[in-house]
mmCIF file of C-alpha atoms in Angstrom:
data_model
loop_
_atom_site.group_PDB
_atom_site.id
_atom_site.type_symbol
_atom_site.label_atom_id
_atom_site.label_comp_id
_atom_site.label_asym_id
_atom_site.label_seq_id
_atom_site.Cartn_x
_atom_site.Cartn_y
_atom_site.Cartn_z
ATOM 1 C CA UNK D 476 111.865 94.941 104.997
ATOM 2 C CA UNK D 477 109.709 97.872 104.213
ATOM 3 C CA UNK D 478 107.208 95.753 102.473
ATOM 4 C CA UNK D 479 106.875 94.062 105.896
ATOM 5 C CA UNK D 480 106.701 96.826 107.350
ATOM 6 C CA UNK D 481 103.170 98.212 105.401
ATOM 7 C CA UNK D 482 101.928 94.622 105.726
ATOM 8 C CA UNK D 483 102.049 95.099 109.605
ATOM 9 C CA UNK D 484 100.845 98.684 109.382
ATOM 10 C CA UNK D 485 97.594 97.069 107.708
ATOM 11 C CA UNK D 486 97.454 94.512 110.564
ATOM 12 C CA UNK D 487 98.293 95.876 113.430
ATOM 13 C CA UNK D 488 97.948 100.202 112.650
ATOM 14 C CA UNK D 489 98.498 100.815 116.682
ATOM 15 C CA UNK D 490 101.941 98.529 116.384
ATOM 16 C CA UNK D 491 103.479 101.065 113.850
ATOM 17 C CA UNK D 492 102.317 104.174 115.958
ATOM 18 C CA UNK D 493 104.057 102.834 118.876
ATOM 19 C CA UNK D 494 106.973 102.827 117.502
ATOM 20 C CA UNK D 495 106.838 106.303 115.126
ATOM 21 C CA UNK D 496 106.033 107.751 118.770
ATOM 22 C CA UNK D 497 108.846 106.161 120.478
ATOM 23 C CA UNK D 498 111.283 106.999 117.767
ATOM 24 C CA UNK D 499 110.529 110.536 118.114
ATOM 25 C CA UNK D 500 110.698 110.589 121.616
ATOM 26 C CA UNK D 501 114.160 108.951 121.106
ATOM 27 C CA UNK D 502 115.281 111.753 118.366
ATOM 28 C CA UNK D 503 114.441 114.686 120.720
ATOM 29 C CA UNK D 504 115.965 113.376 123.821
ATOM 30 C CA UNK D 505 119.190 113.262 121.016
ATOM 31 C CA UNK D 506 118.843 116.252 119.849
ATOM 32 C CA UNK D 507 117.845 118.123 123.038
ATOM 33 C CA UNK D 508 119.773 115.888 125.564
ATOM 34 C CA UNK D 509 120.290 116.303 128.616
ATOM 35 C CA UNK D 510 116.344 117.099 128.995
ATOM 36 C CA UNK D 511 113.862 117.724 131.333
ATOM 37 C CA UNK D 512 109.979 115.225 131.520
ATOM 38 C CA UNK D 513 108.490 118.842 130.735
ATOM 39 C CA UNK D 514 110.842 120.166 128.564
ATOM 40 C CA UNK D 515 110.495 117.520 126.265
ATOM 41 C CA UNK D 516 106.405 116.740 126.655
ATOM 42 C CA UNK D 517 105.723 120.301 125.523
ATOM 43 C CA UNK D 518 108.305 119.931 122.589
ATOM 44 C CA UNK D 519 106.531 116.528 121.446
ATOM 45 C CA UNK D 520 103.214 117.850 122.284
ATOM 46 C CA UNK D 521 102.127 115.053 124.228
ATOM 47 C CA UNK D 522 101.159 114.973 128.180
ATOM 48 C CA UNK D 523 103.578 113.973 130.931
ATOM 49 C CA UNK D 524 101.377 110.912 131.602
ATOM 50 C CA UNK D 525 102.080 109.384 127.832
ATOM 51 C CA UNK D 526 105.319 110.711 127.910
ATOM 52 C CA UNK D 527 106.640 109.094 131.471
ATOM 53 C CA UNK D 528 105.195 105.476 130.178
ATOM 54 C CA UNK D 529 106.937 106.064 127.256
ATOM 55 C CA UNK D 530 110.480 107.184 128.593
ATOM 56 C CA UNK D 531 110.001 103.909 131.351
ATOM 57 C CA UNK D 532 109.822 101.890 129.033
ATOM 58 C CA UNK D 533 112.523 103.066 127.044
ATOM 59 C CA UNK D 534 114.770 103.461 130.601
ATOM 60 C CA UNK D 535 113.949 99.385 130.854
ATOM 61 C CA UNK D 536 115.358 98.515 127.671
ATOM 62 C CA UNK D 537 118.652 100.168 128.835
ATOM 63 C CA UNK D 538 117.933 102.854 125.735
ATOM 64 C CA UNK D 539 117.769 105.939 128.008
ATOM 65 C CA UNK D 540 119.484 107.297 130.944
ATOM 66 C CA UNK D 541 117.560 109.570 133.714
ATOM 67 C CA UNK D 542 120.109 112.087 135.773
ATOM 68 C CA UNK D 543 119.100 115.351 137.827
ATOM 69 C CA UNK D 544 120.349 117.226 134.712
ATOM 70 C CA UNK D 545 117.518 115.465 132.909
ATOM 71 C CA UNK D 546 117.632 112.158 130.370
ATOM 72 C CA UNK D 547 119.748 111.210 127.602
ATOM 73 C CA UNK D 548 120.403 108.435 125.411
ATOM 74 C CA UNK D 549 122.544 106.154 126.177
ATOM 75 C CA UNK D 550 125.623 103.995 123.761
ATOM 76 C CA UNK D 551 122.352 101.334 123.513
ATOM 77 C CA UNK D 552 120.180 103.879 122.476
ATOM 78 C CA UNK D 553 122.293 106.332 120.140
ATOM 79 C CA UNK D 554 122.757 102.270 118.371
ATOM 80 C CA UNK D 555 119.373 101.691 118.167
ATOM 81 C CA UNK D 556 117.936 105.148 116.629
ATOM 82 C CA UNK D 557 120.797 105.516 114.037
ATOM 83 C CA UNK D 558 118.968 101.972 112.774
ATOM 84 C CA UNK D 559 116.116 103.591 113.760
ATOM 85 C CA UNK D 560 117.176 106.231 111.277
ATOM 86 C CA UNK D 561 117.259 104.583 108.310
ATOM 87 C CA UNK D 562 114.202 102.311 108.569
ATOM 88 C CA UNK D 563 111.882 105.966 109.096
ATOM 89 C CA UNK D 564 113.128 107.720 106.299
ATOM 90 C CA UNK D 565 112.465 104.623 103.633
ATOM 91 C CA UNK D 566 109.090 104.249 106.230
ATOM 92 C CA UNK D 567 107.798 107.896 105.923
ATOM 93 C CA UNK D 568 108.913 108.755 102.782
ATOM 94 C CA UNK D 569 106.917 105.310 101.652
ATOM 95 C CA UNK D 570 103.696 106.640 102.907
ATOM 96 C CA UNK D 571 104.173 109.993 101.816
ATOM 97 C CA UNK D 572 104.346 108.718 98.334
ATOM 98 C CA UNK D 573 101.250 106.162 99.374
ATOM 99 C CA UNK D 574 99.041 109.528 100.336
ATOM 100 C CA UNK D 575 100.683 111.721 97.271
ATOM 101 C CA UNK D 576 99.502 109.101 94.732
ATOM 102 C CA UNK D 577 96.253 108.253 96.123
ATOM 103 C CA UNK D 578 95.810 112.182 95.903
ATOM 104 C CA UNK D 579 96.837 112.139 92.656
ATOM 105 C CA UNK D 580 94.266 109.339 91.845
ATOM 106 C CA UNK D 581 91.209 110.655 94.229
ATOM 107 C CA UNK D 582 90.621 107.249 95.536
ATOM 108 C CA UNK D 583 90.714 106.023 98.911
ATOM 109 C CA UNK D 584 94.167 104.577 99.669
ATOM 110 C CA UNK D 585 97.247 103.493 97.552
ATOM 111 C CA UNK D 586 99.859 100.964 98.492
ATOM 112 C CA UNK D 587 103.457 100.839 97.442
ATOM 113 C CA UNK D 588 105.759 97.705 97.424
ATOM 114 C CA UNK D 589 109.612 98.577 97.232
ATOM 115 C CA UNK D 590 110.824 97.879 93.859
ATOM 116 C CA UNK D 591 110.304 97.182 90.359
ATOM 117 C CA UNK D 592 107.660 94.301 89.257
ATOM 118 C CA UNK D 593 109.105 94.875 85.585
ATOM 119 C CA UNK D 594 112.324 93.239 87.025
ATOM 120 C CA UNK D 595 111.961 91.584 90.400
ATOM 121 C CA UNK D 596 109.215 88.666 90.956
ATOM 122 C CA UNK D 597 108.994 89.027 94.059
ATOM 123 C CA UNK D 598 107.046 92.428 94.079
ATOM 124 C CA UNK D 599 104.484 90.690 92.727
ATOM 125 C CA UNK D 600 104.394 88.153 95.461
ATOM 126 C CA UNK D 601 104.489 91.131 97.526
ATOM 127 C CA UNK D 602 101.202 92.455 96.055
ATOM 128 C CA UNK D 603 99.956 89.178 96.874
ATOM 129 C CA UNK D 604 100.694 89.364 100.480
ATOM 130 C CA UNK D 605 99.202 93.307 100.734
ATOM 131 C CA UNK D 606 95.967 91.803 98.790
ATOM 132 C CA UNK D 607 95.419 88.663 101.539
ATOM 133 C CA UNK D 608 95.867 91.726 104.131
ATOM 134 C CA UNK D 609 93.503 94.149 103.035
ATOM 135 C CA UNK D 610 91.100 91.432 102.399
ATOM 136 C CA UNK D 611 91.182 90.370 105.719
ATOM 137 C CA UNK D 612 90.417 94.124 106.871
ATOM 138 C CA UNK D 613 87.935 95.458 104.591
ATOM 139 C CA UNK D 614 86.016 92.305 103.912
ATOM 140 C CA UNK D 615 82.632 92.381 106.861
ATOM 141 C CA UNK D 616 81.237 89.727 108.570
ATOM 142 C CA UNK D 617 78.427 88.382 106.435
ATOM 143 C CA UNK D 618 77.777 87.224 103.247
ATOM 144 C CA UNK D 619 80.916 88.803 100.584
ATOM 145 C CA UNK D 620 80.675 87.634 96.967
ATOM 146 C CA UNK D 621 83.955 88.688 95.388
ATOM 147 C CA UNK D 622 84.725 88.910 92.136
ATOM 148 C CA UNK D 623 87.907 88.717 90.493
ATOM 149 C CA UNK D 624 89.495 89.428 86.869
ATOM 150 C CA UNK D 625 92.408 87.160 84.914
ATOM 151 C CA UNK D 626 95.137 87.979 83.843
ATOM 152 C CA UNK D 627 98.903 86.980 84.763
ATOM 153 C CA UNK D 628 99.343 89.498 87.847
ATOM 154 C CA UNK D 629 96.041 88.072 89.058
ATOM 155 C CA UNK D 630 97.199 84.649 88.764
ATOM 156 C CA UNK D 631 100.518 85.105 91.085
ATOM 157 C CA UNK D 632 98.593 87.038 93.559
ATOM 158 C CA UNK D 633 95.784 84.510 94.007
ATOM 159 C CA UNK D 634 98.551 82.203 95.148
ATOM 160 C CA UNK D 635 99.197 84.065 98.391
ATOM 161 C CA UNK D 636 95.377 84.310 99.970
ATOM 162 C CA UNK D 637 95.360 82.921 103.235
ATOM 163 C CA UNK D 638 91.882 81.301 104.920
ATOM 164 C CA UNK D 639 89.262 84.481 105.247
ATOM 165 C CA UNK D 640 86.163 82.595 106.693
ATOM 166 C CA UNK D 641 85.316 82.731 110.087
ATOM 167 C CA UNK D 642 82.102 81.797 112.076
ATOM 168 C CA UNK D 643 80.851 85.449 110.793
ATOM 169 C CA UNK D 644 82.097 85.640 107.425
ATOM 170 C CA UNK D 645 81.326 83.745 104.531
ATOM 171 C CA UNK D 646 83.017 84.265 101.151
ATOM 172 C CA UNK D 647 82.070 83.649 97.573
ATOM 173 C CA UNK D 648 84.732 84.031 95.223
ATOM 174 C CA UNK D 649 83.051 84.645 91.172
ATOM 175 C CA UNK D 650 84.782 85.474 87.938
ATOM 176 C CA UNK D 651 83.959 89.123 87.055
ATOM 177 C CA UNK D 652 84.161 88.172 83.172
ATOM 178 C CA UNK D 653 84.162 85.326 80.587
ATOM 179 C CA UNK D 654 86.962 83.761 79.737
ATOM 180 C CA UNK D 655 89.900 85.147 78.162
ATOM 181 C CA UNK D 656 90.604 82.138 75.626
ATOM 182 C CA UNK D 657 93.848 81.823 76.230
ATOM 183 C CA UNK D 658 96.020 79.831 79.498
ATOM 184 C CA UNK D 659 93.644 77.999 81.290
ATOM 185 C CA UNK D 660 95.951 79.317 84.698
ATOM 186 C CA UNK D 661 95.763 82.874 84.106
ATOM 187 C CA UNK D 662 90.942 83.080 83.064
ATOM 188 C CA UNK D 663 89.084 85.053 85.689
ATOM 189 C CA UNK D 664 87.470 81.548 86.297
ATOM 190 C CA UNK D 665 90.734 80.088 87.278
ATOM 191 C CA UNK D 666 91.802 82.898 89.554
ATOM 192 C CA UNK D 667 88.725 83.052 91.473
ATOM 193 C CA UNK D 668 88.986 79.371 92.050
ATOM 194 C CA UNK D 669 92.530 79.103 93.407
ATOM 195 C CA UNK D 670 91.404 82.597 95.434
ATOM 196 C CA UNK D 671 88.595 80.796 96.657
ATOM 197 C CA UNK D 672 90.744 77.468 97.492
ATOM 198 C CA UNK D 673 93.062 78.867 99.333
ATOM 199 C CA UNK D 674 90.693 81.420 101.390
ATOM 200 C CA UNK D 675 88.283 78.435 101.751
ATOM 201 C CA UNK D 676 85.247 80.222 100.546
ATOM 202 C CA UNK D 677 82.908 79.033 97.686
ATOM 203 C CA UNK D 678 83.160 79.404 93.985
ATOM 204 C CA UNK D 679 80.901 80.074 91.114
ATOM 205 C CA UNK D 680 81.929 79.708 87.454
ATOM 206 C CA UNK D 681 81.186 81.174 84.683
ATOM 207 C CA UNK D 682 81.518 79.154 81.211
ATOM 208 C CA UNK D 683 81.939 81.785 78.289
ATOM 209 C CA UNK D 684 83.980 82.817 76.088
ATOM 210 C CA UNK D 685 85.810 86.593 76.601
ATOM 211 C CA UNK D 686 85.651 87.641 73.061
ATOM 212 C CA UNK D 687 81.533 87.268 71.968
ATOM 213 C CA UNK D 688 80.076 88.815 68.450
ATOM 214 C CA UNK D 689 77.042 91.119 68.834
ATOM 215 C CA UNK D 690 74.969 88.404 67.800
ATOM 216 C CA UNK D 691 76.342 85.704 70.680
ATOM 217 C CA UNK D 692 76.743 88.216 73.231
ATOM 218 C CA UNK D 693 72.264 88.573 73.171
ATOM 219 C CA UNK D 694 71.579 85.014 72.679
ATOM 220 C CA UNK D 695 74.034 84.075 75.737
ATOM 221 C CA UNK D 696 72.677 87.119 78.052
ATOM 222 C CA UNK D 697 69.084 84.393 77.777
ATOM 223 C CA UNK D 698 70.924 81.355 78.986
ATOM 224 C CA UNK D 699 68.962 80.782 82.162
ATOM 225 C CA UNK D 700 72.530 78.948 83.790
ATOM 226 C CA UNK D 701 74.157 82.354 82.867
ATOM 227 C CA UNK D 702 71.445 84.801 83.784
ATOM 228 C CA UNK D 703 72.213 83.271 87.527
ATOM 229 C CA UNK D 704 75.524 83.702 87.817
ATOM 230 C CA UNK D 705 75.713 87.173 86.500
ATOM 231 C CA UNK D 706 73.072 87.575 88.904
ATOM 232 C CA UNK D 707 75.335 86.870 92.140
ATOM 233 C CA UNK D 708 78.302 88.754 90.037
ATOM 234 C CA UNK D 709 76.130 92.024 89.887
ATOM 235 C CA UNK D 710 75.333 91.287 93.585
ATOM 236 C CA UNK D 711 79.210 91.547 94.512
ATOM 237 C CA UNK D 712 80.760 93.855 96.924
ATOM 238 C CA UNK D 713 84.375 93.691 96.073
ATOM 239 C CA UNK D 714 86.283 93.332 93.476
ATOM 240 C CA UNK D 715 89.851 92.406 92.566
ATOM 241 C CA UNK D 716 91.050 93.591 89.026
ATOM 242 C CA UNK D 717 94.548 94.510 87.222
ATOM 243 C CA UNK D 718 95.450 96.741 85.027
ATOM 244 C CA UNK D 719 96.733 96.077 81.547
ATOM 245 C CA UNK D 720 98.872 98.135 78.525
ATOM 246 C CA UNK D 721 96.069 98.459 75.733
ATOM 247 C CA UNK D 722 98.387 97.045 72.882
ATOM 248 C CA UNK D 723 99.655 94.074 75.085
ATOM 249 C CA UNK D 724 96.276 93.284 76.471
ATOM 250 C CA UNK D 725 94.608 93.405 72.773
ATOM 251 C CA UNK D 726 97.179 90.660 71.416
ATOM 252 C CA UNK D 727 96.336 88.508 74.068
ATOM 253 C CA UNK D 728 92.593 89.038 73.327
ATOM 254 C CA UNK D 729 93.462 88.030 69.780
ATOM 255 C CA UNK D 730 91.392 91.063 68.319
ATOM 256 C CA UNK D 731 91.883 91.527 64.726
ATOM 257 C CA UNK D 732 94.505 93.175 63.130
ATOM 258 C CA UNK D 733 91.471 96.360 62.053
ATOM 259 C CA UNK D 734 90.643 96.417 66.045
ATOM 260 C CA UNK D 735 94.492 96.831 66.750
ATOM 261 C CA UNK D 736 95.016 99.902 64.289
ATOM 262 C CA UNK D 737 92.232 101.335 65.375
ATOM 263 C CA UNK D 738 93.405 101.248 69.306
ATOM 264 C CA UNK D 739 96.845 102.574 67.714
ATOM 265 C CA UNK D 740 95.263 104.930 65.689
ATOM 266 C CA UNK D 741 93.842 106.339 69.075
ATOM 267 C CA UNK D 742 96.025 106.159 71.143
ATOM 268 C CA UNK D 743 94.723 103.676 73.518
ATOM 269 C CA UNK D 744 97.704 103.222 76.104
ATOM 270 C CA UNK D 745 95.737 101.002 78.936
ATOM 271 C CA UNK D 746 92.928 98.146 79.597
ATOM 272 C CA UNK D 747 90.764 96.791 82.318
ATOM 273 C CA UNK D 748 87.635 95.570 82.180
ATOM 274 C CA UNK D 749 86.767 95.272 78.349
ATOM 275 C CA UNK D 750 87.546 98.870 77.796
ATOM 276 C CA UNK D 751 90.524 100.383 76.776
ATOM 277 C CA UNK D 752 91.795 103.792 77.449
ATOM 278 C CA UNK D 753 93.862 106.885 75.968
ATOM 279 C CA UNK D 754 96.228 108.578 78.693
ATOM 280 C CA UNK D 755 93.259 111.004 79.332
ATOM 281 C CA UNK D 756 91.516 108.119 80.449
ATOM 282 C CA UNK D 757 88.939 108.586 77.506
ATOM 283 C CA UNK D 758 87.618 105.541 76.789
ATOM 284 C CA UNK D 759 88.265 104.451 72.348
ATOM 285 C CA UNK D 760 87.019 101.519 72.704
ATOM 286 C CA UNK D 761 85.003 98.379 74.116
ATOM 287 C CA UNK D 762 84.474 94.986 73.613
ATOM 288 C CA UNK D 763 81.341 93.246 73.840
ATOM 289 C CA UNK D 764 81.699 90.754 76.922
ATOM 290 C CA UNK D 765 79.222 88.884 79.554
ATOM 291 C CA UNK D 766 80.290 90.348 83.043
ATOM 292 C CA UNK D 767 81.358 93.368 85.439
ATOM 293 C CA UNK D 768 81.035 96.636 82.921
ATOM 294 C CA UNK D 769 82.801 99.896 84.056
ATOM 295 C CA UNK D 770 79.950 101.324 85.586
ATOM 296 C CA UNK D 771 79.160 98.763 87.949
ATOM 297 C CA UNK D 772 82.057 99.445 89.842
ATOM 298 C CA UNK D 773 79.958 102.573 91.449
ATOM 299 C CA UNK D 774 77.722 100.989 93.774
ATOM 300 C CA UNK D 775 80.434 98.437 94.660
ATOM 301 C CA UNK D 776 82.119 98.953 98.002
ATOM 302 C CA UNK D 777 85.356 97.392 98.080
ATOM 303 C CA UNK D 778 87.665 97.731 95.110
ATOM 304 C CA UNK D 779 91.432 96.283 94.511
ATOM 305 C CA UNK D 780 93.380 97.391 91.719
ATOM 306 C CA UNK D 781 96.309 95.573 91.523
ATOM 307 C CA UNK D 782 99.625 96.863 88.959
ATOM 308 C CA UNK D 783 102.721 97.499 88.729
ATOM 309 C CA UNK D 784 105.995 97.809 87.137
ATOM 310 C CA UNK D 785 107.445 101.310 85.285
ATOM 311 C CA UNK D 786 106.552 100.203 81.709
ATOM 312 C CA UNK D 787 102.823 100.142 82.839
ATOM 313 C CA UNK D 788 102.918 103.644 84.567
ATOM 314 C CA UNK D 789 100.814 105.302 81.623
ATOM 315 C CA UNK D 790 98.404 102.135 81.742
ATOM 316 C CA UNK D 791 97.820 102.778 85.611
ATOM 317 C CA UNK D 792 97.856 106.566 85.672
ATOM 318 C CA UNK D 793 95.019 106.137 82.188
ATOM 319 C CA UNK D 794 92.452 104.036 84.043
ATOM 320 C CA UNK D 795 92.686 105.176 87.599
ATOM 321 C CA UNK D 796 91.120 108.562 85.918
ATOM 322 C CA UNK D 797 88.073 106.509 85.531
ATOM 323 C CA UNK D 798 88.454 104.122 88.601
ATOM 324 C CA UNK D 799 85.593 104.948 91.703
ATOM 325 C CA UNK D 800 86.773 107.159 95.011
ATOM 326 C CA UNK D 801 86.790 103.860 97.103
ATOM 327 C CA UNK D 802 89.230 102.019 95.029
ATOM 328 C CA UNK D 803 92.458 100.695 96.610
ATOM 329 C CA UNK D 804 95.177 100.737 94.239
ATOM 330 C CA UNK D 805 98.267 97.964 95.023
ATOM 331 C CA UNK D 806 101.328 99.344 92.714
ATOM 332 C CA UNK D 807 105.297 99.349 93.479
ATOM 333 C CA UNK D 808 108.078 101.910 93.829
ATOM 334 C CA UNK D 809 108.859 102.049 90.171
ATOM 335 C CA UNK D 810 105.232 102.614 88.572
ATOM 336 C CA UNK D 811 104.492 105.542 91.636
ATOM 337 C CA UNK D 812 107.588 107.545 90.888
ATOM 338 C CA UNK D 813 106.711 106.989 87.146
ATOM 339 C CA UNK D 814 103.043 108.092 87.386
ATOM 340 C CA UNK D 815 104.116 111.090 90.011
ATOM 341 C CA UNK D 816 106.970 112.410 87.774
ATOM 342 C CA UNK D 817 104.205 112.798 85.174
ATOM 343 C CA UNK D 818 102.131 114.117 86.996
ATOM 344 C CA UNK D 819 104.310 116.828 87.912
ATOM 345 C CA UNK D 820 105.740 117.835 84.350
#
């Protein structure tokens, strides 16, 4: 339920103030009861005018009772806000952890999906469903070009975008690297093009390899077919990325056993983007690939970082250090209270 719940505060923000407001006019009419219009305005700190469309309405759902001693709830009512009760606390407490960790972080907004993505699948479906939503705020009318990163996260979410043209907006979807060489399902270029399928926007691809030597890395960077679509890619303005455990994300790069001690040998506890970080967030290493770098993300307006799960709470906590103030960050219950109780040590 409360993942539902931050899905329709992205949607419809006024729909969720309605009802914090009419909760809390329905708590101190309990606490306070019988009271008075007045009484009870000046306690909530709102004007009689709000306050008598809000107690009407409440009096027409059979919720409160009006006598010349003043109103109180009534059997309906004392029903409803003991259900009312429980849904606010695991509500408010949600978004104080939301604001907390997006403190912690410095970036513009974090949202939390109940649970564990280490253990239930479903979280990640859930990211899936807060992704398609804040894509269909953030994303202006226009021309977007939107590139997105592999990986298995990636993969589930890209499953649960829902159509974001209109008559206004017009969406490319791009891969924001080369291939991983590994499950054709789970490459950037396969992501973007289910993202782009099911949002019915366009798709670019881009046909290279994720792991390049020095040498191959220059002499593809000249490819005129390339040198285009890294052209729209640097022209993006959002992207959608995940966040990886250094050690895991290295064996599924195949690096050599020399490039894995020397990630071990520093620490490196997280990945994204061809770099990998220590839990400062320093970076100790990077890999030579044809795509979105690090510092691109600067001048790009829209950002989605999407993990979860307790076991990558170091991962997250290690690259958000480096991740841009207008970064979104899509993580569950288990990785927040991870990262927080850290953070508080």
């Amino acid at each position: 339920m409360l993942s539902e719940l931050k899905v329709l505060e992205i949607i419809v923000p006024d729909m969720l103030e309605v009802v914090k407001q009419r909760y809390r006019v329905m708590q101190n009419i309990f606490w306070m009861q019988p009271i008075g219009r007045r009484s009870l305005a000046e306690a909530l700190h709102l004007t009689e005018r709000v306050l008598r469309s809000e107690t009407d309405y409440l009096r027409q759902q059979k919720l409160i009772d009006s006598t010349k001693s003043g109103m109180s709830l009534t059997k309906r009512g004392e029903k409803v806000l003991e259900e009312l009760d429980v849904l606010m606390d695991q509500f408010f407490g949600m978004d104080r952890l939301e604001k907390k960790l997006a403190s912690n972080f410095q970036i513009e907004r974090c949202l939390i999906v109940s649970g564990n993505s280490d253990e239930q699948a479903k979280v990640v479906a859930d990211f899936g469903e807060l992704l398609n939503d804040s894509l269909h705020r953030l994303l202006p009318d226009g021309d977007n070009i939107i590139a997105v990163m592999g990986g298995t996260t990636m993969a589930e979410v890209a499953k649960h975008l829902t159509i974001l043209e209109t008559k206004e907006r017009h969406n490319t979807f791009v891969p924001a690297r080369g291939g991983i060489g590994e499950a054709v399902a789970i490459q950037a270029n396969s992501v973007s093009a289910t993202m782009a399928a099911n949002a019915q926007g366009a798709h670019r691809v881009l046909y290279v390899p994720e792991q390049l030597s020095e040498a191959a890395y220059h002499t593809l960077l000249k490819e005129p077919s390339i040198m285009e679509v890294l052209e729209v890619i640097r022209n993006s303005n959002c992207v959608i990325h995940s966040i990886g455990r250094a050690l895991h994300m290295a064996a599924r790069r195949k690096m050599s056993e020399d490039e894995i001690v020397r990630l071990k040998q520093k620490n490196a506890v997280a990945e994204s983007f061809g770099y990998f970080f220590d839990e400062n967030g320093q970076i100790v290493y990077k890999a030579p690939r044809i795509g979105l770098a690090l510092e691109d993300l600067k001048k790009i307006p829209f950002i989605l970082a999407i993990a979860g799960g307790k076991s990558k709470a170091k991962a997250i906590s290690a690259y958000m250090k480096n991740a841009p103030q207008q970064t979104w960050l899509i993580t569950d219950e288990a990785a927040a209270n991870e990262i927080l109780k850290g953070a508080t040590l």
